[in-house]
C-alpha positions as a printed NumPy array, in Angstrom:
array([[-191.38 ,   60.546,  -62.514],
       [-190.431,   57.358,  -63.29 ],
       [-187.597,   55.512,  -61.521],
       [-184.663,   54.897,  -63.739],
       [-182.127,   52.113,  -63.025],
       [-182.908,   52.306,  -59.412],
       [-181.012,   55.411,  -59.091],
       [-182.07 ,   58.187,  -56.591],
       [-184.099,   60.918,  -58.062],
       [-184.13 ,   64.585,  -57.903],
       [-186.689,   66.848,  -59.263],
       [-185.839,   70.611,  -59.989],
       [-188.545,   73.074,  -60.221],
       [-187.389,   76.014,  -62.534],
       [-185.239,   75.885,  -65.484],
       [-183.368,   79.058,  -64.995],
       [-179.482,   79.14 ,  -64.338],
       [-179.686,   77.872,  -60.822],
       [-182.104,   75.173,  -61.708],
       [-180.15 ,   74.044,  -64.519],
       [-176.866,   74.192,  -62.459],
       [-178.681,   72.239,  -59.699],
       [-179.859,   69.606,  -62.327],
       [-176.179,   69.333,  -63.589],
       [-174.698,   68.877,  -60.335],
       [-177.239,   66.204,  -59.191],
       [-177.025,   64.447,  -62.571],
       [-173.248,   64.417,  -62.253],
       [-173.407,   62.856,  -58.743],
       [-175.392,   59.91 ,  -60.269],
       [-179.003,   60.842,  -59.615],
       [-181.72 ,   60.686,  -62.189],
       [-183.065,   64.144,  -62.628],
       [-186.159,   65.756,  -64.034],
       [-186.538,   69.727,  -64.622],
       [-189.851,   70.993,  -64.532],
       [-190.56 ,   74.651,  -65.997],
       [-193.916,   76.403,  -66.55 ],
       [-192.647,   78.158,  -69.586],
       [-192.432,   76.587,  -73.127],
       [-188.547,   77.025,  -73.255],
       [-185.901,   77.107,  -70.556],
       [-183.765,   80.044,  -69.302],
       [-185.755,   82.873,  -70.81 ],
       [-184.561,   85.501,  -68.38 ],
       [-180.928,   84.239,  -69.039],
       [-181.344,   84.594,  -72.6  ],
       [-182.807,   88.09 ,  -72.284],
       [-179.784,   89.069,  -70.008],
       [-177.402,   88.152,  -72.769],
       [-179.118,   89.777,  -75.634],
       [-176.71 ,   92.85 ,  -75.554],
       [-173.723,   90.858,  -74.216],
       [-173.869,   88.084,  -71.576],
       [-171.799,   89.395,  -68.501],
       [-171.72 ,   86.112,  -66.493],
       [-169.205,   87.094,  -63.742],
       [-166.556,   89.414,  -62.777],
       [-162.78 ,   89.111,  -62.   ],
       [-161.849,   91.111,  -58.923],
       [-160.455,   90.769,  -55.495],
       [-163.031,   90.086,  -52.704],
       [-165.591,   89.252,  -55.223],
       [-167.945,   87.735,  -52.534],
       [-167.948,   91.047,  -50.495],
       [-170.053,   92.634,  -53.222],
       [-173.129,   90.688,  -52.002],
       [-172.892,   91.849,  -48.32 ],
       [-174.452,   88.467,  -47.518],
       [-172.093,   86.218,  -45.498],
       [-174.282,   83.055,  -46.009],
       [-173.388,   83.314,  -49.856],
       [-169.603,   83.419,  -48.993],
       [-169.041,   79.652,  -48.902],
       [-170.879,   79.072,  -52.111],
       [-169.262,   81.719,  -54.012],
       [-165.74 ,   80.324,  -52.729],
       [-166.546,   77.129,  -54.399],
       [-167.985,   78.425,  -57.542],
       [-166.77 ,   81.982,  -57.933],
       [-165.586,   83.764,  -61.248],
       [-162.597,   81.624,  -62.123],
       [-164.769,   78.35 ,  -61.8  ],
       [-167.434,   80.002,  -63.986],
       [-164.834,   80.513,  -66.661],
       [-163.516,   76.98 ,  -66.159],
       [-167.254,   75.788,  -66.357],
       [-167.727,   77.721,  -69.697],
       [-164.349,   76.3  ,  -71.196],
       [-165.916,   72.759,  -70.338],
       [-168.813,   73.595,  -72.611],
       [-166.568,   74.789,  -75.309],
       [-167.708,   78.379,  -74.788],
       [-164.551,   80.337,  -74.064],
       [-164.686,   83.648,  -72.132],
       [-162.84 ,   86.763,  -72.01 ],
       [-162.276,   89.397,  -69.398],
       [-163.021,   92.951,  -70.204],
       [-161.22 ,   96.16 ,  -69.179],
       [-163.447,   96.489,  -66.218],
       [-162.844,   92.948,  -65.058],
       [-166.329,   91.631,  -66.371],
       [-166.464,   88.345,  -67.923],
       [-168.137,   87.658,  -71.177],
       [-168.441,   84.441,  -73.491],
       [-166.405,   85.028,  -76.619],
       [-169.525,   84.726,  -78.612],
       [-171.06 ,   87.58 ,  -76.416],
       [-174.492,   86.136,  -76.402],
       [-176.257,   83.715,  -74.194],
       [-177.804,   81.477,  -76.818],
       [-174.851,   79.288,  -77.625],
       [-173.878,   78.855,  -74.129],
       [-177.375,   77.678,  -73.349],
       [-177.404,   75.329,  -76.426],
       [-174.166,   73.656,  -75.305],
       [-175.575,   73.542,  -71.588],
       [-178.586,   71.839,  -72.528],
       [-176.78 ,   69.142,  -74.759],
       [-174.514,   68.434,  -71.696],
       [-177.576,   67.949,  -69.431],
       [-179.27 ,   65.72 ,  -72.177],
       [-176.101,   63.727,  -72.228],
       [-176.316,   63.381,  -68.413],
       [-179.846,   61.999,  -68.924],
       [-181.54 ,   64.908,  -67.381],
       [-185.244,   65.341,  -68.678],
       [-186.757,   68.866,  -69.042],
       [-190.566,   69.013,  -68.928],
       [-191.985,   72.245,  -70.381],
       [-195.202,   73.879,  -69.463],
       [-195.164,   72.207,  -66.364],
       [-196.601,   74.671,  -63.587],
       [-195.781,   73.664,  -60.001],
       [-198.65 ,   74.373,  -57.649],
       [-197.225,   73.271,  -54.324],
       [-197.313,   70.046,  -52.526],
       [-200.122,   67.232,  -52.018],
       [-198.82 ,   65.478,  -48.966],
       [-195.204,   64.425,  -49.927],
       [-195.67 ,   64.694,  -53.723],
       [-195.141,   67.447,  -55.907],
       [-198.308,   68.775,  -57.471],
       [-198.673,   70.227,  -60.809],
       [-201.498,   72.185,  -62.566],
       [-202.416,   69.429,  -65.038],
       [-203.176,   67.071,  -62.144],
       [-199.875,   65.152,  -62.192],
       [-198.444,   64.221,  -58.691],
       [-194.659,   63.508,  -58.516],
       [-192.588,   61.994,  -55.717],
       [-188.874,   62.26 ,  -55.864],
       [-186.24 ,   61.423,  -53.343],
       [-185.114,   64.99 ,  -53.164],
       [-186.287,   68.385,  -54.783],
       [-184.666,   71.795,  -55.554],
       [-186.862,   74.8  ,  -55.885],
       [-185.271,   77.361,  -58.252],
       [-188.313,   79.43 ,  -58.729],
       [-186.637,   82.982,  -59.276],
       [-187.55 ,   86.23 ,  -57.938],
       [-190.404,   88.44 ,  -58.502],
       [-189.411,   90.483,  -61.664],
       [-189.76 ,   89.855,  -65.285],
       [-193.007,   87.794,  -64.972],
       [-193.363,   87.371,  -68.683],
       [-190.021,   85.507,  -68.613],
       [-191.177,   83.121,  -65.782],
       [-190.253,   85.081,  -62.805],
       [-193.642,   86.189,  -61.038],
       [-192.754,   85.314,  -57.315],
       [-196.334,   83.793,  -56.921],
       [-194.648,   80.785,  -55.289],
       [-193.972,   83.157,  -52.144],
       [-197.911,   82.981,  -51.638],
       [-198.041,   79.186,  -51.141],
       [-199.076,   78.3  ,  -47.825],
       [-196.25 ,   76.001,  -47.391],
       [-193.762,   78.813,  -48.039],
       [-195.29 ,   82.071,  -47.286],
       [-194.245,   82.124,  -43.603],
       [-190.806,   81.568,  -44.552],
       [-190.34 ,   84.613,  -46.996],
       [-188.936,   87.96 ,  -46.456],
       [-190.964,   90.476,  -48.589],
       [-189.929,   91.072,  -52.152],
       [-188.665,   94.497,  -53.217],
       [-187.431,   95.901,  -56.463],
       [-183.474,   95.794,  -57.009],
       [-181.394,   97.143,  -59.736],
       [-184.353,   99.387,  -60.985],
       [-184.833,  102.913,  -62.066],
       [-186.54 ,  105.437,  -59.837],
       [-189.5  ,  107.893,  -60.527],
       [-189.026,  111.652,  -60.936],
       [-191.758,  114.099,  -61.548],
       [-190.182,  116.285,  -64.298],
       [-191.352,  119.387,  -65.467],
       [-192.295,  119.729,  -69.276],
       [-188.963,  121.424,  -69.953],
       [-187.033,  118.039,  -69.314],
       [-189.028,  116.419,  -72.097],
       [-186.252,  117.072,  -74.639],
       [-183.575,  115.269,  -72.826],
       [-185.623,  112.035,  -72.415],
       [-183.169,  109.25 ,  -73.461],
       [-180.057,  111.352,  -72.802],
       [-177.139,  109.784,  -70.797],
       [-175.672,  111.704,  -67.896],
       [-171.893,  111.298,  -67.765],
       [-169.038,  112.625,  -65.75 ],
       [-171.456,  113.014,  -62.889],
       [-171.311,  111.787,  -59.285],
       [-174.307,  110.357,  -57.471],
       [-174.158,  111.176,  -53.972],
       [-175.547,  108.863,  -51.178],
       [-175.08 ,  109.029,  -47.361],
       [-172.139,  111.451,  -47.996],
       [-170.426,  109.15 ,  -50.37 ],
       [-169.927,  110.105,  -53.997],
       [-170.4  ,  107.166,  -56.505],
       [-169.251,  107.527,  -60.294],
       [-171.311,  105.953,  -62.883],
       [-173.556,  106.752,  -65.873],
       [-177.374,  106.956,  -65.767],
       [-180.145,  107.84 ,  -68.218],
       [-182.907,  110.456,  -68.232],
       [-186.235,  108.712,  -69.051],
       [-189.983,  110.208,  -69.121],
       [-190.528,  107.899,  -66.149],
       [-187.358,  109.184,  -64.187],
       [-183.696,  107.983,  -63.914],
       [-182.247,  104.466,  -64.664],
       [-179.041,  102.743,  -65.546],
       [-176.03 ,  101.136,  -64.334],
       [-174.637,  103.97 ,  -62.36 ],
       [-177.868,  104.099,  -60.225],
       [-178.58 ,  100.371,  -59.909],
       [-175.871,   99.581,  -57.143],
       [-177.36 ,  102.332,  -54.998],
       [-180.891,  100.802,  -55.126],
       [-180.885,   99.37 ,  -51.557],
       [-180.235,  102.709,  -49.856],
       [-182.345,  104.803,  -52.081],
       [-185.158,  102.186,  -51.621],
       [-184.881,  102.694,  -47.875],
       [-185.329,  106.451,  -48.354],
       [-181.712,  107.799,  -48.432],
       [-181.755,  111.099,  -50.493],
       [-179.83 ,  111.237,  -53.703],
       [-177.79 ,  114.237,  -54.839],
       [-175.588,  114.916,  -58.024],
       [-171.984,  116.238,  -58.002],
       [-172.128,  117.864,  -61.513],
       [-168.294,  118.363,  -61.526],
       [-166.999,  115.784,  -59.482],
       [-163.356,  115.996,  -60.741],
       [-163.224,  119.781,  -59.19 ],
       [-163.625,  120.673,  -55.526],
       [-165.975,  123.613,  -54.396],
       [-163.147,  126.106,  -54.538],
       [-162.098,  125.426,  -58.077],
       [-165.674,  125.41 ,  -59.061],
       [-166.259,  128.859,  -57.533],
       [-163.038,  130.228,  -59.041],
       [-164.15 ,  129.159,  -62.705],
       [-167.436,  130.76 ,  -62.275],
       [-166.181,  133.839,  -60.933],
       [-164.77 ,  134.846,  -64.421],
       [-168.312,  135.296,  -66.359],
       [-167.894,  138.51 ,  -68.002],
       [-170.84 ,  139.142,  -70.366],
       [-171.852,  135.622,  -71.083],
       [-175.217,  134.151,  -70.495],
       [-175.324,  131.698,  -67.512],
       [-176.009,  128.614,  -69.587],
       [-173.007,  129.683,  -71.705],
       [-170.716,  130.459,  -69.012],
       [-171.654,  126.893,  -67.336],
       [-170.732,  125.201,  -70.544],
       [-167.465,  126.903,  -71.259],
       [-166.371,  127.605,  -67.582],
       [-167.269,  124.087,  -66.339],
       [-167.924,  122.231,  -69.512],
       [-171.181,  121.125,  -68.287],
       [-173.183,  119.426,  -71.171],
       [-176.854,  120.425,  -72.066],
       [-178.423,  117.615,  -69.997],
       [-176.289,  118.672,  -66.734],
       [-177.321,  122.212,  -67.182],
       [-180.822,  121.1  ,  -67.651],
       [-180.617,  119.185,  -64.469],
       [-179.27 ,  121.95 ,  -62.742],
       [-182.068,  124.323,  -63.561],
       [-184.631,  121.662,  -62.937],
       [-183.711,  120.94 ,  -59.451],
       [-181.557,  124.   ,  -58.475],
       [-183.553,  126.708,  -59.953],
       [-183.617,  129.931,  -59.726],
       [-180.025,  129.626,  -59.406],
       [-178.253,  131.971,  -57.052],
       [-175.459,  134.266,  -58.126],
       [-173.065,  131.671,  -56.965],
       [-174.433,  128.194,  -57.81 ],
       [-171.371,  126.367,  -56.625],
       [-173.2  ,  124.541,  -53.757],
       [-175.945,  123.304,  -56.286],
       [-173.293,  122.164,  -58.777],
       [-171.67 ,  120.197,  -56.093],
       [-174.715,  118.778,  -54.352],
       [-177.706,  119.022,  -56.442],
       [-180.704,  117.276,  -54.66 ],
       [-182.824,  114.968,  -56.939],
       [-186.246,  114.486,  -55.424],
       [-187.132,  110.791,  -56.103],
       [-190.569,  109.551,  -56.047],
       [-189.801,  105.95 ,  -55.24 ],
       [-188.574,  102.874,  -57.114],
       [-190.003,  101.846,  -60.66 ],
       [-192.417,   98.816,  -60.32 ],
       [-191.119,   95.509,  -59.446],
       [-191.654,   93.891,  -62.786],
       [-189.522,   96.63 ,  -64.378],
       [-186.638,   95.655,  -61.867],
       [-183.669,   93.664,  -63.155],
       [-183.671,   91.639,  -60.034],
       [-185.346,   91.513,  -56.523],
       [-184.343,   91.589,  -52.91 ],
       [-186.327,   89.542,  -50.5  ],
       [-187.249,   85.738,  -50.821],
       [-186.702,   82.62 ,  -48.874],
       [-185.212,   83.658,  -45.288],
       [-181.792,   82.395,  -44.604],
       [-183.101,   81.144,  -41.134],
       [-185.642,   78.92 ,  -43.051],
       [-182.599,   76.988,  -44.466],
       [-179.912,   74.799,  -43.316],
       [-176.353,   75.078,  -44.476],
       [-176.848,   72.811,  -47.474],
       [-179.842,   75.279,  -48.539],
       [-182.465,   72.689,  -47.5  ],
       [-185.681,   73.995,  -45.963],
       [-185.612,   73.198,  -42.277],
       [-189.45 ,   72.73 ,  -42.409],
       [-189.478,   70.43 ,  -45.186],
       [-186.56 ,   67.843,  -45.367],
       [-185.469,   66.789,  -48.525],
       [-186.595,   70.167,  -50.3  ],
       [-183.728,   72.388,  -51.351],
       [-183.715,   76.069,  -52.724],
       [-181.43 ,   78.017,  -54.979],
       [-181.093,   81.352,  -57.098],
       [-182.974,   84.447,  -56.879],
       [-185.729,   82.966,  -54.615],
       [-183.314,   83.289,  -51.901],
       [-182.877,   86.485,  -49.802],
       [-180.123,   88.107,  -51.207],
       [-179.311,   90.787,  -53.608],
       [-176.387,   92.155,  -55.787],
       [-175.396,   94.817,  -58.337],
       [-175.421,   93.865,  -61.925],
       [-171.958,   93.421,  -63.464],
       [-171.829,   89.484,  -63.234],
       [-172.609,   89.145,  -59.657],
       [-176.372,   87.967,  -60.131],
       [-175.527,   85.252,  -62.686],
       [-172.73 ,   83.964,  -60.567],
       [-174.62 ,   83.655,  -57.293],
       [-177.411,   81.719,  -59.216],
       [-174.998,   79.34 ,  -60.608],
       [-173.139,   79.139,  -57.256],
       [-176.308,   78.395,  -55.234],
       [-177.709,   76.051,  -57.802],
       [-174.548,   73.964,  -57.7  ],
       [-174.556,   73.833,  -53.875],
       [-178.341,   73.002,  -53.695],
       [-177.848,   70.46 ,  -56.432],
       [-175.012,   68.616,  -54.648],
       [-176.649,   68.592,  -51.329],
       [-179.823,   67.414,  -52.832],
       [-178.086,   64.598,  -54.534],
       [-176.373,   63.506,  -51.202],
       [-179.903,   63.452,  -49.551],
       [-181.321,   61.558,  -52.223],
       [-178.854,   58.872,  -52.168],
       [-179.084,   58.389,  -48.516],
       [-180.525,   55.005,  -47.923],
       [-183.327,   56.251,  -45.542],
       [-184.371,   58.82 ,  -48.051],
       [-184.284,   56.205,  -51.022],
       [-186.617,   53.741,  -49.272],
       [-189.509,   56.266,  -49.639],
       [-192.158,   55.055,  -52.367],
       [-192.196,   56.837,  -55.65 ],
       [-195.068,   57.256,  -58.17 ],
       [-194.835,   57.322,  -61.939],
       [-195.529,   60.317,  -64.304]])
């Protein structure tokens, strides 16, 4: 990295949303910023997330409580959903709020927003270095796979979690000797769960399960999920990942809008109908719900009310980490100070999914990445601009 105009320098490792926001914050504070990413193009996971509509945040009361992570609260308060929308407006990428409170860019896709963002960063003098794989430290310098050594006044690590390795988040940084002792083990989050289906379920693979409650720890959650050859997956299941991952049993309420007494009363008037026809007409269960009832509740008793209201689903564990939308685990909070600086490595900050937090989908993931990136970038700039920090020698790229 070459000194520019005697400005303090900040190196950002990782060009995802957290890294790009850290770069923007540090550059806006007056630092010379270089971003290094091992992929040939930036923000690949961000672009993938926006392929079917970029849900970037969510408007709701007590937004920060969804994270169940008190350390994130001050950062979300500084850069929460309303600030995300204002930031998008500043990039000429206006947003709208959907019926469930989810925030989307009017263009829906991630690519126009990313193009506008990269143009702003270029205007701020931020330099992006592609195919630059960081391999750790060589003394005080940042080391790269091609042999390059870089000295910066401050560094922001935004290396992502451990899912979607083909898009750049492989979690290998957690094995670096300088970081491994500070890391809580990764675990899949927002992920499907394996189910060992019988052959009779094959005809239902790809079917959506609707109007069904998911019961975990005695609480019924409403949400849609999908049957797949591997098991079950989908937005209604993902918020339950932490408890299911820890071994909590899952049951289904196939008729959540009726209590057990009402279900039993309707089933009592069967007449000469077959059981499947009776379940369909009396309770309006659809074919996939009836198939699930037979799969996990058969052979059905004369009164199947109990199984309809609490059908146990034997899960065989979460799908592999690389199939997860996000991951839990990462740099522990006790390894960081209030500015997201590593306690054992002054001048090095961290942001995004590499921190030990998790959240459901629906805008929470991206908002926290942006908020922690802003927080780390501002604190890194402040550190870099400190006179004592700026006095350290630099080397050229």
